[in-house]
Short mmCIF file of C-alpha atoms in Angstrom, two decimals:
data_model
loop_
_atom_site.label_atom_id
_atom_site.label_comp_id
_atom_site.label_asym_id
_atom_site.label_seq_id
_atom_site.Cartn_x
_atom_site.Cartn_y
_atom_site.Cartn_z
CA MET L 1 21.30 -35.00 -32.46
CA ARG L 2 22.01 -31.35 -31.98
CA HIS L 3 20.07 -29.67 -29.20
CA LEU L 4 18.08 -26.67 -30.22
CA ARG L 5 18.81 -23.51 -28.27
CA THR L 6 16.29 -20.76 -27.88
CA SER L 7 17.29 -17.32 -26.77
CA VAL L 8 15.13 -15.42 -24.35
CA PRO L 9 15.18 -11.64 -24.67
CA VAL L 10 16.48 -9.89 -21.58
CA SER L 11 13.22 -7.95 -21.26
CA ALA L 12 11.31 -11.23 -20.98
CA ARG L 13 13.24 -12.15 -17.85
CA SER L 14 12.57 -8.86 -16.11
CA PRO L 15 9.49 -8.38 -13.99
CA ALA L 16 6.54 -7.11 -15.96
CA PRO L 17 4.33 -4.53 -14.33
CA THR L 18 0.92 -5.80 -13.34
CA ALA L 19 -0.74 -3.53 -15.84
CA ALA L 20 1.06 -5.35 -18.62
CA GLY L 21 -0.24 -8.68 -17.46
CA GLY L 22 -3.18 -8.61 -19.78
CA GLY L 23 -3.16 -12.37 -20.00
CA LEU L 24 -3.85 -12.85 -16.32
CA LEU L 25 -7.59 -12.48 -16.84
CA PRO L 26 -9.77 -12.56 -19.97
CA ALA L 27 -11.01 -9.14 -21.00
CA LYS L 28 -14.61 -9.84 -19.96
CA ASP L 29 -13.62 -11.17 -16.54
CA LEU L 30 -11.19 -8.29 -16.11
CA ALA L 31 -13.94 -5.74 -16.76
CA VAL L 32 -16.25 -7.41 -14.24
CA ALA L 33 -13.46 -7.67 -11.69
CA TRP L 34 -12.49 -4.01 -11.97
CA SER L 35 -16.15 -3.07 -11.61
CA LEU L 36 -16.25 -4.97 -8.32
CA ILE L 37 -13.07 -3.22 -7.18
CA VAL L 38 -14.65 0.15 -7.89
CA LEU L 39 -17.73 -0.88 -5.92
CA ILE L 40 -15.51 -1.66 -2.93
CA ALA L 41 -12.96 1.13 -3.22
CA VAL L 42 -15.44 3.96 -3.76
CA PRO L 43 -17.42 3.32 -0.52
CA ALA L 44 -14.09 2.98 1.33
CA TRP L 45 -13.04 6.39 0.04
CA ILE L 46 -16.44 7.87 0.92
CA LEU L 47 -16.16 6.59 4.49
CA THR L 48 -12.58 7.83 4.77
CA VAL L 49 -13.40 11.30 3.46
CA GLY L 50 -16.44 11.51 5.72
CA GLN L 51 -14.37 10.71 8.80
CA ALA L 52 -11.66 13.16 7.73
CA ARG L 53 -14.19 15.98 7.34
CA ASP L 54 -15.41 15.36 10.89
CA MET L 55 -11.98 15.01 12.48
CA GLY L 56 -9.76 17.44 10.60
CA VAL L 57 -5.97 17.22 10.56
CA GLU L 58 -4.32 17.19 13.97
CA PRO L 59 -1.17 15.78 15.58
CA GLY L 60 -1.03 12.27 16.95
CA THR L 61 -3.96 9.87 17.18
CA MET L 62 -6.51 12.67 17.66
CA GLY L 63 -7.71 11.05 20.85
CA MET L 64 -8.80 7.80 19.19
CA ALA L 65 -8.60 4.53 21.05
CA ILE L 66 -6.80 1.68 19.30
CA PRO L 67 -9.98 -0.18 18.13
CA LEU L 68 -11.44 2.90 16.42
CA PHE L 69 -8.07 3.82 14.96
CA LEU L 70 -7.64 0.34 13.47
CA VAL L 71 -11.12 0.44 11.93
CA LEU L 72 -10.31 3.75 10.24
CA TRP L 73 -6.83 2.52 9.29
CA VAL L 74 -8.09 -0.65 7.60
CA THR L 75 -10.73 1.38 5.75
CA MET L 76 -8.04 3.77 4.55
CA MET L 77 -5.81 0.92 3.42
CA ALA L 78 -8.69 -0.71 1.53
CA ALA L 79 -9.29 2.57 -0.29
CA MET L 80 -5.63 3.24 -1.04
CA MET L 81 -4.23 -0.25 -1.73
CA LEU L 82 -7.00 -2.23 -3.39
CA PRO L 83 -6.56 -0.85 -6.93
CA SER L 84 -2.79 -1.46 -6.96
CA MET L 85 -2.94 -5.03 -5.59
CA ALA L 86 -6.00 -6.00 -7.61
CA PRO L 87 -4.32 -7.91 -10.51
CA VAL L 88 -2.74 -10.51 -8.23
CA ALA L 89 -5.77 -10.72 -5.94
CA LEU L 90 -8.25 -11.10 -8.79
CA THR L 91 -6.22 -13.81 -10.47
CA TRP L 92 -5.84 -15.76 -7.24
CA VAL L 93 -9.57 -15.45 -6.51
CA ARG L 94 -10.30 -16.65 -10.04
CA GLY L 95 -8.12 -19.68 -9.34
CA ILE L 96 -10.14 -20.31 -6.19
CA GLY L 97 -13.30 -20.21 -8.28
CA ARG L 98 -12.00 -23.02 -10.49
CA ARG L 99 -11.54 -25.36 -7.52
CA ALA L 100 -14.41 -24.37 -5.24
CA SER L 101 -17.95 -23.13 -5.50
CA GLY L 102 -20.65 -21.62 -3.37
CA TRP L 103 -19.86 -21.06 0.29
CA ARG L 104 -16.48 -22.74 0.03
CA ARG L 105 -15.38 -20.29 -2.64
CA ALA L 106 -16.66 -17.34 -0.58
CA GLY L 107 -14.90 -18.67 2.52
CA ARG L 108 -11.58 -19.10 0.74
CA THR L 109 -11.84 -15.63 -0.77
CA LEU L 110 -12.53 -14.09 2.64
CA GLU L 111 -9.58 -16.04 4.03
CA PHE L 112 -7.29 -14.52 1.41
CA VAL L 113 -8.59 -10.98 1.96
CA GLY L 114 -8.42 -11.48 5.72
CA GLY L 115 -4.76 -12.48 5.54
CA TYR L 116 -3.94 -9.38 3.48
CA LEU L 117 -5.77 -7.04 5.86
CA LEU L 118 -4.26 -8.78 8.89
CA VAL L 119 -0.80 -7.62 7.85
CA TRP L 120 -1.99 -4.05 7.34
CA THR L 121 -3.75 -4.17 10.72
CA ALA L 122 -0.48 -5.19 12.37
CA PHE L 123 1.27 -2.31 10.59
CA GLY L 124 -1.55 -0.07 11.84
CA LEU L 125 -0.50 -0.86 15.42
CA LEU L 126 2.97 0.45 14.61
CA ALA L 127 1.44 3.52 12.99
CA TYR L 128 -0.68 4.13 16.09
CA ALA L 129 2.38 3.93 18.34
CA ALA L 130 4.32 6.33 16.10
CA LEU L 131 1.46 8.83 15.96
CA ALA L 132 0.91 8.63 19.74
CA LEU L 133 4.61 9.27 20.37
CA THR L 134 4.89 12.19 17.97
CA GLY L 135 1.62 13.66 19.24
CA ASP L 136 2.91 13.63 22.82
CA LEU L 137 6.18 15.23 21.74
CA VAL L 138 4.37 18.01 19.89
CA ASP L 139 2.09 18.63 22.88
CA ASP L 140 5.09 18.97 25.21
CA HIS L 141 7.40 20.76 22.78
CA PRO L 142 5.48 22.45 19.91
CA THR L 143 8.67 23.37 18.03
CA ALA L 144 9.71 19.72 17.95
CA GLY L 145 7.19 19.14 15.17
CA ARG L 146 9.53 20.70 12.62
CA TRP L 147 12.32 18.24 13.37
CA ILE L 148 9.95 15.30 13.64
CA GLY L 149 8.67 16.19 10.18
CA ALA L 150 12.20 16.48 8.82
CA VAL L 151 13.12 13.06 10.21
CA ALA L 152 9.91 11.52 8.83
CA PHE L 153 10.57 12.85 5.31
CA LEU L 154 14.22 11.78 5.57
CA LEU L 155 13.34 8.22 6.59
CA ALA L 156 10.68 7.99 3.88
CA GLY L 157 13.08 9.25 1.22
CA LEU L 158 15.88 6.90 2.23
CA TYR L 159 13.46 3.97 2.29
CA GLN L 160 12.25 4.81 -1.23
CA LEU L 161 15.84 4.65 -2.44
CA GLY L 162 16.81 1.61 -0.38
CA PRO L 163 17.14 -2.08 -1.28
CA LEU L 164 14.09 -3.32 0.67
CA LYS L 165 11.80 -1.01 -1.28
CA ASN L 166 13.27 -2.31 -4.53
CA VAL L 167 12.82 -5.97 -3.55
CA CYS L 168 9.21 -5.48 -2.47
CA LEU L 169 8.35 -3.36 -5.50
CA ARG L 170 9.74 -6.02 -7.84
CA HIS L 171 7.56 -8.58 -6.10
CA CYS L 172 4.44 -6.44 -6.48
CA ARG L 173 5.22 -5.77 -10.16
CA ASP L 174 5.73 -9.44 -11.10
CA PRO L 175 2.35 -11.14 -10.62
CA MET L 176 3.05 -14.31 -12.57
CA SER L 177 6.02 -15.36 -10.45
CA GLN L 178 3.91 -14.76 -7.33
CA LEU L 179 1.08 -16.91 -8.60
CA VAL L 180 3.44 -19.75 -9.46
CA ARG L 181 4.93 -19.59 -5.98
CA TYR L 182 1.55 -19.35 -4.29
CA ALA L 183 0.32 -22.41 -6.18
CA GLY L 184 2.95 -24.39 -4.26
CA PHE L 185 1.57 -23.36 -0.86
CA ARG L 186 -0.02 -26.27 1.00
CA GLN L 187 -2.82 -26.55 3.51
CA PRO L 188 -3.71 -25.76 6.23
CA ALA L 189 -4.90 -22.15 5.84
CA ARG L 190 -3.40 -21.90 2.36
CA ASP L 191 -5.40 -18.85 1.27
CA LEU L 192 -4.77 -17.07 4.57
CA ARG L 193 -1.03 -17.63 4.13
CA VAL L 194 -1.15 -16.33 0.56
CA GLY L 195 -2.93 -13.19 1.76
CA VAL L 196 -0.40 -12.66 4.56
CA HIS L 197 2.54 -13.27 2.23
CA HIS L 198 1.34 -10.83 -0.40
CA GLY L 199 0.27 -8.34 2.26
CA ALA L 200 3.74 -8.40 3.82
CA TYR L 201 5.35 -7.50 0.50
CA CYS L 202 2.73 -4.80 -0.05
CA VAL L 203 3.52 -3.29 3.35
CA GLY L 204 7.22 -3.49 2.55
CA CYS L 205 6.62 -1.69 -0.73
CA CYS L 206 4.54 1.13 0.79
CA ALA L 207 5.94 1.50 4.33
CA GLY L 208 8.14 4.47 3.47
CA LEU L 209 5.27 6.35 1.88
CA MET L 210 3.07 5.69 4.92
CA VAL L 211 5.64 7.44 7.13
CA VAL L 212 4.85 10.78 5.50
CA LEU L 213 1.37 10.62 7.03
CA VAL L 214 3.04 11.61 10.31
CA PRO L 215 3.93 15.15 9.13
CA LEU L 216 1.10 15.45 6.62
CA GLY L 217 -1.63 14.12 8.95
CA MET L 218 -3.25 10.70 9.06
CA MET L 219 -6.66 12.09 8.07
CA ASN L 220 -5.30 14.41 5.39
CA VAL L 221 -7.44 13.44 2.39
CA ALA L 222 -5.22 15.22 -0.14
CA ALA L 223 -2.16 13.36 1.18
CA MET L 224 -3.96 10.01 1.12
CA ALA L 225 -5.14 10.55 -2.45
CA GLY L 226 -1.67 11.59 -3.57
CA LEU L 227 -0.05 8.56 -1.95
CA ALA L 228 -2.67 6.26 -3.47
CA VAL L 229 -1.84 7.59 -6.94
CA VAL L 230 1.91 7.18 -6.37
CA ILE L 231 1.45 3.61 -5.13
CA PHE L 232 -0.81 2.73 -8.06
CA VAL L 233 1.60 4.15 -10.66
CA GLU L 234 4.70 2.63 -9.01
CA LYS L 235 3.22 -0.85 -9.28
CA LEU L 236 1.46 -0.67 -12.65
CA TRP L 237 3.44 1.75 -14.83
CA SER L 238 6.34 0.42 -16.86
CA ARG L 239 8.58 3.12 -15.34
CA GLY L 240 7.28 2.60 -11.82
CA PRO L 241 10.74 1.95 -10.29
CA LEU L 242 11.98 5.24 -11.74
CA LEU L 243 9.01 7.01 -10.20
CA ALA L 244 9.77 5.39 -6.83
CA ARG L 245 13.32 6.73 -6.91
CA SER L 246 12.15 10.16 -8.03
CA VAL L 247 9.68 10.32 -5.17
CA GLY L 248 12.51 9.36 -2.82
CA VAL L 249 14.59 12.31 -4.02
CA VAL L 250 11.62 14.66 -3.60
CA LEU L 251 11.10 13.42 -0.04
CA LEU L 252 14.76 14.09 0.78
CA VAL L 253 14.33 17.66 -0.48
CA LEU L 254 11.22 18.03 1.71
CA ALA L 255 13.28 16.79 4.68
CA VAL L 256 15.62 19.74 4.18
CA LEU L 257 12.75 22.22 3.82
CA ALA L 258 10.50 20.89 6.61
CA PRO L 259 12.15 22.70 9.56
CA PHE L 260 11.56 26.03 7.80
CA GLN L 261 8.20 25.45 6.09
CA ASP L 262 5.29 24.90 8.46
CA TRP L 263 2.88 24.31 5.56
CA LEU L 264 4.65 20.98 4.99
CA LEU L 265 3.68 19.83 8.49
CA PRO L 266 -0.11 20.07 8.92
CA GLY L 267 -0.11 16.85 10.90
CA LEU L 268 2.36 18.23 13.44
CA GLN L 269 0.74 21.58 14.16
CA GLU L 270 -1.09 22.14 17.44
CA SER L 271 -4.19 23.32 15.61
CA SER L 272 -4.79 22.74 11.92
CA PRO L 273 -7.69 23.69 9.69
CA SER L 274 -10.31 21.10 8.89
CA VAL L 275 -10.31 19.46 5.48
CA ASP L 276 -13.94 20.36 4.84
CA GLY L 277 -12.95 22.28 1.76
CA MET L 278 -11.15 19.35 0.15
#
């Protein structure tokens, strides 16, 4: 008996962007889920903008202790990252709903979200250290801000063009392969581990872009909004990888311009205007 052979188009083997994964959730559930995301993301943005209006854009940690910084950091990450990681998260939470109900379902969902935010909190500690170091350098040597900014843009640009960015972006753009892998995770703390695993790839995908908050200012609302849009489009648009590389090239150009253009470095100036007008 002759074996039948079926050919699989090359495009079918390549990672599909999350936006193309229309089959992950039924249309009705998808509409409800995105409504919930809006209800979470919008208050997070409101809180972030409110804090930015009060604090302005200044070098370093702006005098914040680590606990307050981490609270603001996690709020920022919820506002910026939730829309782009929603397809995988919503589908996993829907799977939880099929196997649990009531308080158990709520507990497992919180465990997943907690794992995701735990990774970003850990990254926030690194961000705090970097901001504290650069803030001290700018206080001691004001002209050093230009070169710190150039190095930050250079590192961000190289990361955007590097292999780790590509690996993590492919992971974030291929939700079905993630869900199949996550289904094989075993207890204990299965949902926590899934959240940590996905969060680690999300950090790896966005780490380079987060570096530009050093020269642009951590509480720079315009910068945060711009980065959120780039992250969203990179992960969901069919040409997201091309956008990632293009952004990398732009960042390398900014690295060359930074030592001569102070307007590119609001987060490294001794005194910067408030963002009240944004």
